[in-house]
């Protein structure tokens, strides 16, 4: 498929609270190196900045990031600030808090509720903003309940540091818990064509019923996770890709968007060509037969 003139608006729009975004967004994690966090080698700074500016040129107005997205030489938030400030009026930057990484890149102790203000302020400082558009609370395995942590973020929302709240890495009961405290505009969970997950399937359904955005991560990476895009595509994905003259990765993005009008895609890359292809995937329209074939592949993947 031709991807030269396709922009993010081809995927349609959704609202994060009162903030409209194109359903095809951008994940910033891969900007910092050849693999996420402290894996791989640091990225070329100029190339990462060029990717961000190209994303804006292609109509992307939803960027997902975090202060803990950094490599030995690069910080995703700093790159975003350097590339895009002053920010376009329609750009929505979504960040997340909870996990913590020390300066050497190793994961530290998960945040306590009283630590979250510091996490929010660090994102504000790095991004050069006086408020954050959306903050996701990333649930940490050591905490069974998210009530205290989400309540702390709700207080920061009341104080004007945060506009909207979301949650990540959760089960349906955590969504119920959070919504009893403050409005939730998005749920960000791991979700991919080749990785069935009953909790995420249920959250996908509940979010659709409640008008909440469902934002999968690792939708293209699949089981490769933070190492990058998977190359383990089954024949169903390859066959649909051939039919559309597209790459298997593009079909994975398209399938993600076809899971509902409330589903947003945030594929990440540090490669300008891959960025163009990811954005172009928002224009792929799967037939009912193709969607049924891929849905069956998803259910059978486990």
JSON list of C-alpha atoms in Angstrom, two decimals, residues 68-273:
[
{"chain": "A", "resi": 68, "resn": "UNK", "atom": "CA", "xyz": [11.40, 6.33, 33.17]},
{"chain": "A", "resi": 69, "resn": "UNK", "atom": "CA", "xyz": [11.82, 6.04, 29.39]},
{"chain": "A", "resi": 70, "resn": "UNK", "atom": "CA", "xyz": [15.55, 6.69, 29.19]},
{"chain": "A", "resi": 71, "resn": "UNK", "atom": "CA", "xyz": [18.77, 5.01, 28.09]},
{"chain": "A", "resi": 72, "resn": "UNK", "atom": "CA", "xyz": [22.33, 5.82, 29.11]},
{"chain": "A", "resi": 73, "resn": "UNK", "atom": "CA", "xyz": [22.34, 8.94, 26.89]},
{"chain": "A", "resi": 74, "resn": "UNK", "atom": "CA", "xyz": [18.73, 9.70, 25.95]},
{"chain": "A", "resi": 75, "resn": "UNK", "atom": "CA", "xyz": [15.54, 10.71, 27.74]},
{"chain": "A", "resi": 76, "resn": "UNK", "atom": "CA", "xyz": [12.24, 10.41, 25.86]},
{"chain": "A", "resi": 77, "resn": "UNK", "atom": "CA", "xyz": [10.74, 13.38, 27.68]},
{"chain": "A", "resi": 78, "resn": "UNK", "atom": "CA", "xyz": [13.78, 15.56, 27.01]},
{"chain": "A", "resi": 79, "resn": "UNK", "atom": "CA", "xyz": [13.68, 14.60, 23.32]},
{"chain": "A", "resi": 80, "resn": "UNK", "atom": "CA", "xyz": [9.97, 15.48, 23.14]},
{"chain": "A", "resi": 81, "resn": "UNK", "atom": "CA", "xyz": [10.62, 18.83, 24.80]},
{"chain": "A", "resi": 82, "resn": "UNK", "atom": "CA", "xyz": [13.55, 19.64, 22.52]},
{"chain": "A", "resi": 83, "resn": "UNK", "atom": "CA", "xyz": [11.77, 18.57, 19.34]},
{"chain": "A", "resi": 84, "resn": "UNK", "atom": "CA", "xyz": [8.28, 19.94, 19.89]},
{"chain": "A", "resi": 85, "resn": "UNK", "atom": "CA", "xyz": [8.26, 22.85, 22.37]},
{"chain": "A", "resi": 86, "resn": "UNK", "atom": "CA", "xyz": [6.46, 25.16, 22.08]},
{"chain": "A", "resi": 87, "resn": "UNK", "atom": "CA", "xyz": [3.91, 22.38, 21.73]},
{"chain": "A", "resi": 88, "resn": "UNK", "atom": "CA", "xyz": [1.16, 22.41, 19.09]},
{"chain": "A", "resi": 89, "resn": "UNK", "atom": "CA", "xyz": [-2.19, 23.41, 20.58]},
{"chain": "A", "resi": 90, "resn": "UNK", "atom": "CA", "xyz": [-3.80, 20.10, 19.68]},
{"chain": "A", "resi": 91, "resn": "UNK", "atom": "CA", "xyz": [-1.00, 17.85, 20.94]},
{"chain": "A", "resi": 92, "resn": "UNK", "atom": "CA", "xyz": [-1.90, 15.59, 23.87]},
{"chain": "A", "resi": 93, "resn": "UNK", "atom": "CA", "xyz": [1.07, 14.21, 25.80]},
{"chain": "A", "resi": 94, "resn": "UNK", "atom": "CA", "xyz": [0.21, 11.25, 28.00]},
{"chain": "A", "resi": 95, "resn": "UNK", "atom": "CA", "xyz": [2.66, 10.11, 30.64]},
{"chain": "A", "resi": 96, "resn": "UNK", "atom": "CA", "xyz": [2.67, 7.46, 33.35]},
{"chain": "A", "resi": 97, "resn": "UNK", "atom": "CA", "xyz": [3.90, 7.21, 36.92]},
{"chain": "A", "resi": 98, "resn": "UNK", "atom": "CA", "xyz": [4.46, 4.49, 39.48]},
{"chain": "A", "resi": 99, "resn": "UNK", "atom": "CA", "xyz": [7.54, 2.52, 38.44]},
{"chain": "A", "resi": 100, "resn": "UNK", "atom": "CA", "xyz": [10.92, 4.04, 39.24]},
{"chain": "A", "resi": 101, "resn": "UNK", "atom": "CA", "xyz": [14.37, 3.69, 37.66]},
{"chain": "A", "resi": 102, "resn": "UNK", "atom": "CA", "xyz": [17.60, 4.88, 39.27]},
{"chain": "A", "resi": 103, "resn": "UNK", "atom": "CA", "xyz": [20.15, 6.92, 37.31]},
{"chain": "A", "resi": 104, "resn": "UNK", "atom": "CA", "xyz": [22.05, 3.74, 36.42]},
{"chain": "A", "resi": 105, "resn": "UNK", "atom": "CA", "xyz": [18.94, 2.47, 34.67]},
{"chain": "A", "resi": 106, "resn": "UNK", "atom": "CA", "xyz": [18.08, -0.28, 37.13]},
{"chain": "A", "resi": 107, "resn": "UNK", "atom": "CA", "xyz": [14.53, -0.57, 38.43]},
{"chain": "A", "resi": 108, "resn": "UNK", "atom": "CA", "xyz": [14.10, 0.73, 41.94]},
{"chain": "A", "resi": 109, "resn": "UNK", "atom": "CA", "xyz": [11.42, 0.47, 44.60]},
{"chain": "A", "resi": 110, "resn": "UNK", "atom": "CA", "xyz": [7.91, 1.09, 43.29]},
{"chain": "A", "resi": 111, "resn": "UNK", "atom": "CA", "xyz": [6.40, 4.41, 44.29]},
{"chain": "A", "resi": 112, "resn": "UNK", "atom": "CA", "xyz": [4.37, 4.82, 47.44]},
{"chain": "A", "resi": 113, "resn": "UNK", "atom": "CA", "xyz": [1.32, 7.11, 47.18]},
{"chain": "A", "resi": 114, "resn": "UNK", "atom": "CA", "xyz": [3.25, 9.99, 48.74]},
{"chain": "A", "resi": 115, "resn": "UNK", "atom": "CA", "xyz": [5.98, 9.62, 46.11]},
{"chain": "A", "resi": 116, "resn": "UNK", "atom": "CA", "xyz": [3.70, 10.29, 43.15]},
{"chain": "A", "resi": 117, "resn": "UNK", "atom": "CA", "xyz": [3.82, 14.08, 43.38]},
{"chain": "A", "resi": 118, "resn": "UNK", "atom": "CA", "xyz": [7.57, 13.85, 42.80]},
{"chain": "A", "resi": 119, "resn": "UNK", "atom": "CA", "xyz": [7.00, 11.59, 39.80]},
{"chain": "A", "resi": 120, "resn": "UNK", "atom": "CA", "xyz": [4.48, 14.06, 38.34]},
{"chain": "A", "resi": 121, "resn": "UNK", "atom": "CA", "xyz": [6.77, 17.03, 38.95]},
{"chain": "A", "resi": 122, "resn": "UNK", "atom": "CA", "xyz": [9.67, 15.22, 37.27]},
{"chain": "A", "resi": 123, "resn": "UNK", "atom": "CA", "xyz": [7.56, 14.73, 34.15]},
{"chain": "A", "resi": 124, "resn": "UNK", "atom": "CA", "xyz": [6.52, 18.38, 34.26]},
{"chain": "A", "resi": 125, "resn": "UNK", "atom": "CA", "xyz": [10.13, 19.49, 34.52]},
{"chain": "A", "resi": 126, "resn": "UNK", "atom": "CA", "xyz": [11.40, 17.25, 31.74]},
{"chain": "A", "resi": 127, "resn": "UNK", "atom": "CA", "xyz": [8.56, 18.17, 29.39]},
{"chain": "A", "resi": 128, "resn": "UNK", "atom": "CA", "xyz": [8.71, 21.86, 30.25]},
{"chain": "A", "resi": 129, "resn": "UNK", "atom": "CA", "xyz": [5.04, 22.11, 31.10]},
{"chain": "A", "resi": 130, "resn": "UNK", "atom": "CA", "xyz": [2.99, 23.47, 33.99]},
{"chain": "A", "resi": 131, "resn": "UNK", "atom": "CA", "xyz": [0.40, 20.69, 33.81]},
{"chain": "A", "resi": 132, "resn": "UNK", "atom": "CA", "xyz": [0.17, 17.21, 32.32]},
{"chain": "A", "resi": 133, "resn": "UNK", "atom": "CA", "xyz": [-2.63, 16.40, 29.87]},
{"chain": "A", "resi": 134, "resn": "UNK", "atom": "CA", "xyz": [-3.14, 12.79, 31.00]},
{"chain": "A", "resi": 135, "resn": "UNK", "atom": "CA", "xyz": [-1.33, 10.74, 33.64]},
{"chain": "A", "resi": 136, "resn": "UNK", "atom": "CA", "xyz": [-1.67, 6.98, 33.80]},
{"chain": "A", "resi": 137, "resn": "UNK", "atom": "CA", "xyz": [-1.11, 5.22, 37.09]},
{"chain": "A", "resi": 138, "resn": "UNK", "atom": "CA", "xyz": [0.92, 2.16, 36.18]},
{"chain": "A", "resi": 139, "resn": "UNK", "atom": "CA", "xyz": [-0.11, -0.53, 38.67]},
{"chain": "A", "resi": 140, "resn": "UNK", "atom": "CA", "xyz": [2.84, -2.20, 40.33]},
{"chain": "A", "resi": 141, "resn": "UNK", "atom": "CA", "xyz": [2.60, -5.92, 41.17]},
{"chain": "A", "resi": 142, "resn": "UNK", "atom": "CA", "xyz": [3.46, -5.43, 44.85]},
{"chain": "A", "resi": 143, "resn": "UNK", "atom": "CA", "xyz": [0.22, -3.47, 45.36]},
{"chain": "A", "resi": 144, "resn": "UNK", "atom": "CA", "xyz": [-3.04, -5.41, 45.08]},
{"chain": "A", "resi": 145, "resn": "UNK", "atom": "CA", "xyz": [-5.18, -2.27, 45.38]},
{"chain": "A", "resi": 146, "resn": "UNK", "atom": "CA", "xyz": [-4.65, 0.97, 43.46]},
{"chain": "A", "resi": 147, "resn": "UNK", "atom": "CA", "xyz": [-6.97, 3.08, 45.62]},
{"chain": "A", "resi": 148, "resn": "UNK", "atom": "CA", "xyz": [-4.34, 4.96, 47.63]},
{"chain": "A", "resi": 149, "resn": "UNK", "atom": "CA", "xyz": [-2.11, 5.64, 44.61]},
{"chain": "A", "resi": 150, "resn": "UNK", "atom": "CA", "xyz": [-4.99, 6.69, 42.37]},
{"chain": "A", "resi": 151, "resn": "UNK", "atom": "CA", "xyz": [-6.37, 8.85, 45.18]},
{"chain": "A", "resi": 152, "resn": "UNK", "atom": "CA", "xyz": [-3.03, 10.64, 45.41]},
{"chain": "A", "resi": 153, "resn": "UNK", "atom": "CA", "xyz": [-3.16, 11.40, 41.68]},
{"chain": "A", "resi": 154, "resn": "UNK", "atom": "CA", "xyz": [-6.77, 12.56, 42.00]},
{"chain": "A", "resi": 155, "resn": "UNK", "atom": "CA", "xyz": [-5.57, 15.12, 44.56]},
{"chain": "A", "resi": 156, "resn": "UNK", "atom": "CA", "xyz": [-2.94, 16.36, 42.09]},
{"chain": "A", "resi": 157, "resn": "UNK", "atom": "CA", "xyz": [-5.67, 16.61, 39.48]},
{"chain": "A", "resi": 158, "resn": "UNK", "atom": "CA", "xyz": [-7.71, 18.77, 41.84]},
{"chain": "A", "resi": 159, "resn": "UNK", "atom": "CA", "xyz": [-4.60, 20.90, 42.41]},
{"chain": "A", "resi": 160, "resn": "UNK", "atom": "CA", "xyz": [-4.32, 21.56, 38.65]},
{"chain": "A", "resi": 161, "resn": "UNK", "atom": "CA", "xyz": [-1.12, 19.62, 37.94]},
{"chain": "A", "resi": 162, "resn": "UNK", "atom": "CA", "xyz": [-2.99, 16.97, 35.94]},
{"chain": "A", "resi": 163, "resn": "UNK", "atom": "CA", "xyz": [-5.92, 17.40, 33.57]},
{"chain": "A", "resi": 164, "resn": "UNK", "atom": "CA", "xyz": [-7.09, 13.79, 33.20]},
{"chain": "A", "resi": 165, "resn": "UNK", "atom": "CA", "xyz": [-6.29, 10.40, 34.74]},
{"chain": "A", "resi": 166, "resn": "UNK", "atom": "CA", "xyz": [-5.87, 6.90, 33.38]},
{"chain": "A", "resi": 167, "resn": "UNK", "atom": "CA", "xyz": [-4.67, 3.53, 34.63]},
{"chain": "A", "resi": 168, "resn": "UNK", "atom": "CA", "xyz": [-2.31, 0.92, 33.23]},
{"chain": "A", "resi": 169, "resn": "UNK", "atom": "CA", "xyz": [-1.48, -2.75, 33.75]},
{"chain": "A", "resi": 170, "resn": "UNK", "atom": "CA", "xyz": [-4.79, -3.41, 35.49]},
{"chain": "A", "resi": 171, "resn": "UNK", "atom": "CA", "xyz": [-7.69, -5.84, 35.76]},
{"chain": "A", "resi": 172, "resn": "UNK", "atom": "CA", "xyz": [-11.41, -4.97, 35.58]},
{"chain": "A", "resi": 173, "resn": "UNK", "atom": "CA", "xyz": [-11.69, -4.68, 39.36]},
{"chain": "A", "resi": 174, "resn": "UNK", "atom": "CA", "xyz": [-8.98, -2.00, 39.37]},
{"chain": "A", "resi": 175, "resn": "UNK", "atom": "CA", "xyz": [-11.00, 0.04, 36.90]},
{"chain": "A", "resi": 176, "resn": "UNK", "atom": "CA", "xyz": [-14.01, -0.19, 39.21]},
{"chain": "A", "resi": 177, "resn": "UNK", "atom": "CA", "xyz": [-11.80, 0.85, 42.12]},
{"chain": "A", "resi": 178, "resn": "UNK", "atom": "CA", "xyz": [-10.41, 3.86, 40.27]},
{"chain": "A", "resi": 179, "resn": "UNK", "atom": "CA", "xyz": [-13.74, 5.10, 38.90]},
{"chain": "A", "resi": 180, "resn": "UNK", "atom": "CA", "xyz": [-15.11, 5.24, 42.45]},
{"chain": "A", "resi": 181, "resn": "UNK", "atom": "CA", "xyz": [-12.41, 7.86, 43.18]},
{"chain": "A", "resi": 182, "resn": "UNK", "atom": "CA", "xyz": [-12.16, 10.00, 40.01]},
{"chain": "A", "resi": 183, "resn": "UNK", "atom": "CA", "xyz": [-13.00, 9.84, 36.29]},
{"chain": "A", "resi": 184, "resn": "UNK", "atom": "CA", "xyz": [-10.82, 7.52, 34.18]},
{"chain": "A", "resi": 185, "resn": "UNK", "atom": "CA", "xyz": [-10.28, 8.56, 30.55]},
{"chain": "A", "resi": 186, "resn": "UNK", "atom": "CA", "xyz": [-8.09, 5.66, 29.40]},
{"chain": "A", "resi": 187, "resn": "UNK", "atom": "CA", "xyz": [-6.92, 2.18, 30.27]},
{"chain": "A", "resi": 188, "resn": "UNK", "atom": "CA", "xyz": [-3.51, 1.16, 28.96]},
{"chain": "A", "resi": 189, "resn": "UNK", "atom": "CA", "xyz": [-2.83, -2.59, 29.03]},
{"chain": "A", "resi": 190, "resn": "UNK", "atom": "CA", "xyz": [-0.65, -5.03, 27.18]},
{"chain": "A", "resi": 191, "resn": "UNK", "atom": "CA", "xyz": [-2.70, -6.35, 24.27]},
{"chain": "A", "resi": 192, "resn": "UNK", "atom": "CA", "xyz": [-1.63, -7.91, 21.01]},
{"chain": "A", "resi": 193, "resn": "UNK", "atom": "CA", "xyz": [-2.96, -10.10, 18.23]},
{"chain": "A", "resi": 194, "resn": "UNK", "atom": "CA", "xyz": [-0.71, -13.00, 19.25]},
{"chain": "A", "resi": 195, "resn": "UNK", "atom": "CA", "xyz": [-1.24, -12.65, 23.01]},
{"chain": "A", "resi": 196, "resn": "UNK", "atom": "CA", "xyz": [-4.71, -13.48, 24.32]},
{"chain": "A", "resi": 197, "resn": "UNK", "atom": "CA", "xyz": [-5.47, -12.15, 27.78]},
{"chain": "A", "resi": 198, "resn": "UNK", "atom": "CA", "xyz": [-8.93, -12.61, 29.35]},
{"chain": "A", "resi": 199, "resn": "UNK", "atom": "CA", "xyz": [-8.55, -9.60, 31.67]},
{"chain": "A", "resi": 200, "resn": "UNK", "atom": "CA", "xyz": [-7.61, -7.28, 28.80]},
{"chain": "A", "resi": 201, "resn": "UNK", "atom": "CA", "xyz": [-10.36, -8.70, 26.60]},
{"chain": "A", "resi": 202, "resn": "UNK", "atom": "CA", "xyz": [-12.84, -7.92, 29.36]},
{"chain": "A", "resi": 203, "resn": "UNK", "atom": "CA", "xyz": [-11.40, -4.44, 29.87]},
{"chain": "A", "resi": 204, "resn": "UNK", "atom": "CA", "xyz": [-11.66, -3.80, 26.15]},
{"chain": "A", "resi": 205, "resn": "UNK", "atom": "CA", "xyz": [-15.37, -4.57, 26.35]},
{"chain": "A", "resi": 206, "resn": "UNK", "atom": "CA", "xyz": [-16.01, -2.59, 29.54]},
{"chain": "A", "resi": 207, "resn": "UNK", "atom": "CA", "xyz": [-14.14, 0.46, 28.25]},
{"chain": "A", "resi": 208, "resn": "UNK", "atom": "CA", "xyz": [-16.24, 0.41, 25.08]},
{"chain": "A", "resi": 209, "resn": "UNK", "atom": "CA", "xyz": [-19.44, 0.36, 27.12]},
{"chain": "A", "resi": 210, "resn": "UNK", "atom": "CA", "xyz": [-18.27, 3.20, 29.37]},
{"chain": "A", "resi": 211, "resn": "UNK", "atom": "CA", "xyz": [-16.75, 5.44, 26.71]},
{"chain": "A", "resi": 212, "resn": "UNK", "atom": "CA", "xyz": [-13.20, 5.01, 28.02]},
{"chain": "A", "resi": 213, "resn": "UNK", "atom": "CA", "xyz": [-10.26, 4.79, 25.64]},
{"chain": "A", "resi": 214, "resn": "UNK", "atom": "CA", "xyz": [-8.50, 1.41, 25.58]},
{"chain": "A", "resi": 215, "resn": "UNK", "atom": "CA", "xyz": [-4.84, 1.87, 24.66]},
{"chain": "A", "resi": 216, "resn": "UNK", "atom": "CA", "xyz": [-2.84, -1.33, 24.00]},
{"chain": "A", "resi": 217, "resn": "UNK", "atom": "CA", "xyz": [0.92, -1.37, 24.41]},
{"chain": "A", "resi": 218, "resn": "UNK", "atom": "CA", "xyz": [3.26, -3.84, 22.71]},
{"chain": "A", "resi": 219, "resn": "UNK", "atom": "CA", "xyz": [0.59, -4.31, 20.03]},
{"chain": "A", "resi": 220, "resn": "UNK", "atom": "CA", "xyz": [3.29, -4.55, 17.35]},
{"chain": "A", "resi": 221, "resn": "UNK", "atom": "CA", "xyz": [6.06, -5.95, 19.53]},
{"chain": "A", "resi": 222, "resn": "UNK", "atom": "CA", "xyz": [3.91, -8.83, 20.75]},
{"chain": "A", "resi": 223, "resn": "UNK", "atom": "CA", "xyz": [5.93, -11.33, 22.76]},
{"chain": "A", "resi": 224, "resn": "UNK", "atom": "CA", "xyz": [9.15, -9.47, 21.92]},
{"chain": "A", "resi": 225, "resn": "UNK", "atom": "CA", "xyz": [7.95, -6.73, 24.30]},
{"chain": "A", "resi": 226, "resn": "UNK", "atom": "CA", "xyz": [10.59, -4.09, 25.05]},
{"chain": "A", "resi": 227, "resn": "UNK", "atom": "CA", "xyz": [13.03, -5.63, 22.57]},
{"chain": "A", "resi": 228, "resn": "UNK", "atom": "CA", "xyz": [11.01, -4.22, 19.65]},
{"chain": "A", "resi": 229, "resn": "UNK", "atom": "CA", "xyz": [8.71, -5.34, 16.86]},
{"chain": "A", "resi": 230, "resn": "UNK", "atom": "CA", "xyz": [8.22, -9.09, 16.60]},
{"chain": "A", "resi": 231, "resn": "UNK", "atom": "CA", "xyz": [9.11, -11.00, 13.44]},
{"chain": "A", "resi": 232, "resn": "UNK", "atom": "CA", "xyz": [7.07, -14.03, 14.52]},
{"chain": "A", "resi": 233, "resn": "UNK", "atom": "CA", "xyz": [4.00, -13.45, 12.35]},
{"chain": "A", "resi": 234, "resn": "UNK", "atom": "CA", "xyz": [1.72, -16.39, 11.69]},
{"chain": "A", "resi": 235, "resn": "UNK", "atom": "CA", "xyz": [0.38, -17.24, 8.24]},
{"chain": "A", "resi": 236, "resn": "UNK", "atom": "CA", "xyz": [-2.97, -15.55, 8.90]},
{"chain": "A", "resi": 237, "resn": "UNK", "atom": "CA", "xyz": [-1.25, -12.22, 9.46]},
{"chain": "A", "resi": 238, "resn": "UNK", "atom": "CA", "xyz": [1.05, -12.70, 6.49]},
{"chain": "A", "resi": 239, "resn": "UNK", "atom": "CA", "xyz": [-1.84, -13.63, 4.18]},
{"chain": "A", "resi": 240, "resn": "UNK", "atom": "CA", "xyz": [-3.86, -10.55, 5.14]},
{"chain": "A", "resi": 241, "resn": "UNK", "atom": "CA", "xyz": [-0.74, -8.41, 4.73]},
{"chain": "A", "resi": 242, "resn": "UNK", "atom": "CA", "xyz": [-0.21, -9.75, 1.20]},
{"chain": "A", "resi": 243, "resn": "UNK", "atom": "CA", "xyz": [-3.83, -8.99, 0.31]},
{"chain": "A", "resi": 244, "resn": "UNK", "atom": "CA", "xyz": [-3.36, -5.35, 1.30]},
{"chain": "A", "resi": 245, "resn": "UNK", "atom": "CA", "xyz": [0.18, -4.90, 0.01]},
{"chain": "A", "resi": 246, "resn": "UNK", "atom": "CA", "xyz": [1.11, -4.11, 3.60]},
{"chain": "A", "resi": 247, "resn": "UNK", "atom": "CA", "xyz": [3.63, -5.34, 6.14]},
{"chain": "A", "resi": 248, "resn": "UNK", "atom": "CA", "xyz": [2.64, -7.75, 8.93]},
{"chain": "A", "resi": 249, "resn": "UNK", "atom": "CA", "xyz": [3.35, -4.97, 11.44]},
{"chain": "A", "resi": 250, "resn": "UNK", "atom": "CA", "xyz": [0.86, -2.72, 9.67]},
{"chain": "A", "resi": 251, "resn": "UNK", "atom": "CA", "xyz": [-1.78, -5.44, 9.85]},
{"chain": "A", "resi": 252, "resn": "UNK", "atom": "CA", "xyz": [-1.17, -5.79, 13.58]},
{"chain": "A", "resi": 253, "resn": "UNK", "atom": "CA", "xyz": [-1.78, -2.05, 13.99]},
{"chain": "A", "resi": 254, "resn": "UNK", "atom": "CA", "xyz": [-4.88, -2.20, 11.77]},
{"chain": "A", "resi": 255, "resn": "UNK", "atom": "CA", "xyz": [-6.29, -5.17, 13.70]},
{"chain": "A", "resi": 256, "resn": "UNK", "atom": "CA", "xyz": [-5.75, -3.25, 16.95]},
{"chain": "A", "resi": 257, "resn": "UNK", "atom": "CA", "xyz": [-7.75, -0.28, 15.67]},
{"chain": "A", "resi": 258, "resn": "UNK", "atom": "CA", "xyz": [-10.51, -2.59, 14.43]},
{"chain": "A", "resi": 259, "resn": "UNK", "atom": "CA", "xyz": [-11.19, -3.79, 17.98]},
{"chain": "A", "resi": 260, "resn": "UNK", "atom": "CA", "xyz": [-13.47, -0.82, 18.57]},
{"chain": "A", "resi": 261, "resn": "UNK", "atom": "CA", "xyz": [-13.84, 2.92, 17.95]},
{"chain": "A", "resi": 262, "resn": "UNK", "atom": "CA", "xyz": [-12.54, 3.55, 21.49]},
{"chain": "A", "resi": 263, "resn": "UNK", "atom": "CA", "xyz": [-9.27, 1.71, 20.85]},
{"chain": "A", "resi": 264, "resn": "UNK", "atom": "CA", "xyz": [-6.17, 3.85, 20.30]},
{"chain": "A", "resi": 265, "resn": "UNK", "atom": "CA", "xyz": [-2.88, 2.60, 18.86]},
{"chain": "A", "resi": 266, "resn": "UNK", "atom": "CA", "xyz": [0.49, 3.94, 20.03]},
{"chain": "A", "resi": 267, "resn": "UNK", "atom": "CA", "xyz": [3.13, 2.08, 18.00]},
{"chain": "A", "resi": 268, "resn": "UNK", "atom": "CA", "xyz": [6.61, 3.37, 18.74]},
{"chain": "A", "resi": 269, "resn": "UNK", "atom": "CA", "xyz": [9.75, 3.54, 16.66]},
{"chain": "A", "resi": 270, "resn": "UNK", "atom": "CA", "xyz": [13.00, 5.42, 16.27]},
{"chain": "A", "resi": 271, "resn": "UNK", "atom": "CA", "xyz": [12.95, 4.88, 12.50]},
{"chain": "A", "resi": 272, "resn": "UNK", "atom": "CA", "xyz": [11.34, 7.56, 10.27]},
{"chain": "A", "resi": 273, "resn": "UNK", "atom": "CA", "xyz": [10.34, 5.00, 7.62]}
]
